[in-house]
Amino acid sequence: MWANNKITGLLTVLLLLLSVQLVQSQPIVVPKGSSINDGIDRAEPGDTLIIEEGLYKEYDIKVDKPLTILGDGDVTIDGDRKGFILVITADDVTVKNIEIKHASTSFMEDYAGILIEETDNTLIENVTLTDNYFAIYLAKTTNSVIRNNHITASAKRETQSGNAIHLWYSKDVTIEDNYVAGHRDGLYFEFVEGATISGNVSENNIRYGIHFMYSDHCRYEDNTFRNNGGGVAVMYTSHVEIINNRFEDNWGSAAYGMLLKEINRSKIVGNEFYNNSVGLYIEATSRNEFKYNTFRQNGWAVKLMANSTDNIFTKNNFVANSFEVATNSMKNYNEFNNNYWSHYEGYDLDRDGIGDVPHRPVRLFSILVEKQPQSLLLLRSLLIDILDAAERIMPVLTPETLVDSQPKMTKVS
């Protein structure tokens, strides 16, 4: 009898706990015409907030508790350029399937469509951000994921636009499969560590496709950076991996596919530089590995400043570039070995796949162009070809040690 009563009591307690759990798991619904801020106020930590289809004119919406916020259908939050729109200050927040537009523009405040500040474990996914000053701004965050978002703006000048995805002082952030366009910088990192950036497309931005500084131990893989004002700028950073990205159509008098400035102990592997004024511009950069990259149809494939040392270029393809390598000194402290050069005119008598004559990728004409840009008009002239041939045989003005002593006869696959 006593045992039966005990079992009955336990079952009652379990049923009560189950019923409480069922009540807690009910989502909070924000119907069309009501306030999202009010819905957040009604929610408990860990709740799911369902926003019904419609247009919501709200700004400075504060998410200060762990929540999952989901759009149900075509949901748009229009900030009407009056401030921030979504401000996330709590850990464990997820936002999905909504459109956010028209955060305010200011020269004093970094207004953003979504501001994520001092949080852990935030997920922003399948969100459309349209015409915001900054689109997604992360400050002092860890373990955040920004995935599969469509981010566009239409500003014409740098002073009118912030960055699409902006990270400051953050750690272990994943940014993948986003489309960004029309901002000052597509992606901007400053004091970031351990980030993974993959599968993104960043194009038609006013300044850079990606701009990162002081951000060590990050990995950039399978991204496309296309038709941005200056290309991509990577500065003051160590131990980064730039793998299998595309840098293309960055064309202008001061444009390049990628700028490396004071980058050390990093790997630049498997990237394609296509149709840029300068494919890769390198300054004060040391002890890096450049391998399996393809430089195709650029004005200059590589501009290598003399203050860069101990970089190794091996097994890269240089195909149909106007100039293969340019430098600003007779000295060279870097190594070129075993690359394919489409301008190579040597031979391979022993058929081992390696040219029998070393290749000098620096043309005398590239030095003349650096000193007298107007001379570029003579690019296709016979006189220039004769000067280049003479310089290759008896180098006087080009760096004698900048030579590939084992050029490959066929492309590196």
mmCIF file with all atom_site columns, N, CA and C in Angstrom, residues 37 40 58-63 77 79 82-87 104 111-113 115:
data_model
loop_
_atom_site.group_PDB
_atom_site.id
_atom_site.type_symbol
_atom_site.label_atom_id
_atom_site.label_alt_id
_atom_site.label_comp_id
_atom_site.label_asym_id
_atom_site.label_entity_id
_atom_site.label_seq_id
_atom_site.pdbx_PDB_ins_code
_atom_site.Cartn_x
_atom_site.Cartn_y
_atom_site.Cartn_z
_atom_site.occupancy
_atom_site.B_iso_or_equiv
_atom_site.pdbx_formal_charge
_atom_site.auth_seq_id
_atom_site.auth_comp_id
_atom_site.auth_asym_id
_atom_site.auth_atom_id
_atom_site.pdbx_PDB_model_num
ATOM 1  N N  . ASN A 1 37  ? 9.278  45.238 -28.988 1.00 0.00 ? 37  ASN A N  1
ATOM 2  C CA . ASN A 1 37  ? 9.835  45.511 -27.657 1.00 0.00 ? 37  ASN A CA 1
ATOM 3  C C  . ASN A 1 37  ? 8.924  44.973 -26.557 1.00 0.00 ? 37  ASN A C  1
ATOM 4  N N  . ILE A 1 40  ? 9.320  41.222 -26.298 1.00 0.00 ? 40  ILE A N  1
ATOM 5  C CA . ILE A 1 40  ? 10.546 40.863 -25.573 1.00 0.00 ? 40  ILE A CA 1
ATOM 6  C C  . ILE A 1 40  ? 10.352 41.048 -24.079 1.00 0.00 ? 40  ILE A C  1
ATOM 7  N N  . GLU A 1 58  ? 10.034 50.208 -35.778 1.00 0.00 ? 58  GLU A N  1
ATOM 8  C CA . GLU A 1 58  ? 10.604 50.287 -34.437 1.00 0.00 ? 58  GLU A CA 1
ATOM 9  C C  . GLU A 1 58  ? 12.103 50.487 -34.533 1.00 0.00 ? 58  GLU A C  1
ATOM 10 N N  . TYR A 1 59  ? 12.685 51.016 -33.485 1.00 0.00 ? 59  TYR A N  1
ATOM 11 C CA . TYR A 1 59  ? 14.133 51.150 -33.404 1.00 0.00 ? 59  TYR A CA 1
ATOM 12 C C  . TYR A 1 59  ? 14.541 51.016 -31.940 1.00 0.00 ? 59  TYR A C  1
ATOM 13 N N  . ASP A 1 60  ? 15.852 50.852 -31.721 1.00 0.00 ? 60  ASP A N  1
ATOM 14 C CA . ASP A 1 60  ? 16.383 50.629 -30.371 1.00 0.00 ? 60  ASP A CA 1
ATOM 15 C C  . ASP A 1 60  ? 15.657 49.491 -29.661 1.00 0.00 ? 60  ASP A C  1
ATOM 16 N N  . ILE A 1 61  ? 15.469 48.377 -30.350 1.00 0.00 ? 61  ILE A N  1
ATOM 17 C CA . ILE A 1 61  ? 14.843 47.188 -29.757 1.00 0.00 ? 61  ILE A CA 1
ATOM 18 C C  . ILE A 1 61  ? 15.916 46.460 -28.948 1.00 0.00 ? 61  ILE A C  1
ATOM 19 N N  . LYS A 1 62  ? 15.724 46.355 -27.658 1.00 0.00 ? 62  LYS A N  1
ATOM 20 C CA . LYS A 1 62  ? 16.768 45.824 -26.771 1.00 0.00 ? 62  LYS A CA 1
ATOM 21 C C  . LYS A 1 62  ? 16.514 44.352 -26.445 1.00 0.00 ? 62  LYS A C  1
ATOM 22 N N  . VAL A 1 63  ? 17.468 43.517 -26.806 1.00 0.00 ? 63  VAL A N  1
ATOM 23 C CA . VAL A 1 63  ? 17.402 42.083 -26.492 1.00 0.00 ? 63  VAL A CA 1
ATOM 24 C C  . VAL A 1 63  ? 18.383 41.843 -25.345 1.00 0.00 ? 63  VAL A C  1
ATOM 25 N N  . ILE A 1 77  ? 11.576 44.984 -40.202 1.00 0.00 ? 77  ILE A N  1
ATOM 26 C CA . ILE A 1 77  ? 11.678 45.986 -39.137 1.00 0.00 ? 77  ILE A CA 1
ATOM 27 C C  . ILE A 1 77  ? 12.358 47.210 -39.744 1.00 0.00 ? 77  ILE A C  1
ATOM 28 N N  . GLY A 1 79  ? 13.732 50.873 -39.131 1.00 0.00 ? 79  GLY A N  1
ATOM 29 C CA . GLY A 1 79  ? 14.138 51.819 -38.083 1.00 0.00 ? 79  GLY A CA 1
ATOM 30 C C  . GLY A 1 79  ? 13.878 53.264 -38.424 1.00 0.00 ? 79  GLY A C  1
ATOM 31 N N  . LYS A 1 82  ? 16.178 56.385 -37.206 1.00 0.00 ? 82  LYS A N  1
ATOM 32 C CA . LYS A 1 82  ? 16.059 57.096 -35.928 1.00 0.00 ? 82  LYS A CA 1
ATOM 33 C C  . LYS A 1 82  ? 17.007 56.556 -34.859 1.00 0.00 ? 82  LYS A C  1
ATOM 34 N N  . GLY A 1 83  ? 17.822 55.558 -35.152 1.00 0.00 ? 83  GLY A N  1
ATOM 35 C CA . GLY A 1 83  ? 18.744 55.028 -34.144 1.00 0.00 ? 83  GLY A CA 1
ATOM 36 C C  . GLY A 1 83  ? 19.216 53.643 -34.526 1.00 0.00 ? 83  GLY A C  1
ATOM 37 N N  . PHE A 1 84  ? 19.653 52.856 -33.513 1.00 0.00 ? 84  PHE A N  1
ATOM 38 C CA . PHE A 1 84  ? 19.917 51.437 -33.759 1.00 0.00 ? 84  PHE A CA 1
ATOM 39 C C  . PHE A 1 84  ? 18.576 50.740 -33.990 1.00 0.00 ? 84  PHE A C  1
ATOM 40 N N  . ILE A 1 85  ? 18.629 49.522 -34.521 1.00 0.00 ? 85  ILE A N  1
ATOM 41 C CA . ILE A 1 85  ? 17.371 48.783 -34.677 1.00 0.00 ? 85  ILE A CA 1
ATOM 42 C C  . ILE A 1 85  ? 17.319 47.624 -33.669 1.00 0.00 ? 85  ILE A C  1
ATOM 43 N N  . LEU A 1 86  ? 18.234 46.678 -33.766 1.00 0.00 ? 86  LEU A N  1
ATOM 44 C CA . LEU A 1 86  ? 18.255 45.565 -32.817 1.00 0.00 ? 86  LEU A CA 1
ATOM 45 C C  . LEU A 1 86  ? 19.554 45.654 -32.010 1.00 0.00 ? 86  LEU A C  1
ATOM 46 N N  . VAL A 1 87  ? 19.443 45.747 -30.700 1.00 0.00 ? 87  VAL A N  1
ATOM 47 C CA . VAL A 1 87  ? 20.624 45.858 -29.834 1.00 0.00 ? 87  VAL A CA 1
ATOM 48 C C  . VAL A 1 87  ? 20.657 44.630 -28.930 1.00 0.00 ? 87  VAL A C  1
ATOM 49 N N  . SER A 1 104 ? 20.014 54.479 -38.372 1.00 0.00 ? 104 SER A N  1
ATOM 50 C CA . SER A 1 104 ? 20.383 55.875 -38.556 1.00 0.00 ? 104 SER A CA 1
ATOM 51 C C  . SER A 1 104 ? 21.815 56.020 -39.084 1.00 0.00 ? 104 SER A C  1
ATOM 52 N N  . TYR A 1 111 ? 25.874 53.708 -35.633 1.00 0.00 ? 111 TYR A N  1
ATOM 53 C CA . TYR A 1 111 ? 24.554 53.099 -35.676 1.00 0.00 ? 111 TYR A CA 1
ATOM 54 C C  . TYR A 1 111 ? 24.582 51.841 -36.553 1.00 0.00 ? 111 TYR A C  1
ATOM 55 N N  . ALA A 1 112 ? 23.859 50.809 -36.090 1.00 0.00 ? 112 ALA A N  1
ATOM 56 C CA . ALA A 1 112 ? 23.878 49.538 -36.819 1.00 0.00 ? 112 ALA A CA 1
ATOM 57 C C  . ALA A 1 112 ? 22.485 48.942 -36.885 1.00 0.00 ? 112 ALA A C  1
ATOM 58 N N  . GLY A 1 113 ? 22.255 48.157 -37.929 1.00 0.00 ? 113 GLY A N  1
ATOM 59 C CA . GLY A 1 113 ? 21.018 47.387 -37.997 1.00 0.00 ? 113 GLY A CA 1
ATOM 60 C C  . GLY A 1 113 ? 20.942 46.398 -36.847 1.00 0.00 ? 113 GLY A C  1
ATOM 61 N N  . LEU A 1 115 ? 23.349 45.523 -33.489 1.00 0.00 ? 115 LEU A N  1
ATOM 62 C CA . LEU A 1 115 ? 24.523 45.732 -32.643 1.00 0.00 ? 115 LEU A CA 1
ATOM 63 C C  . LEU A 1 115 ? 24.600 44.577 -31.642 1.00 0.00 ? 115 LEU A C  1
#
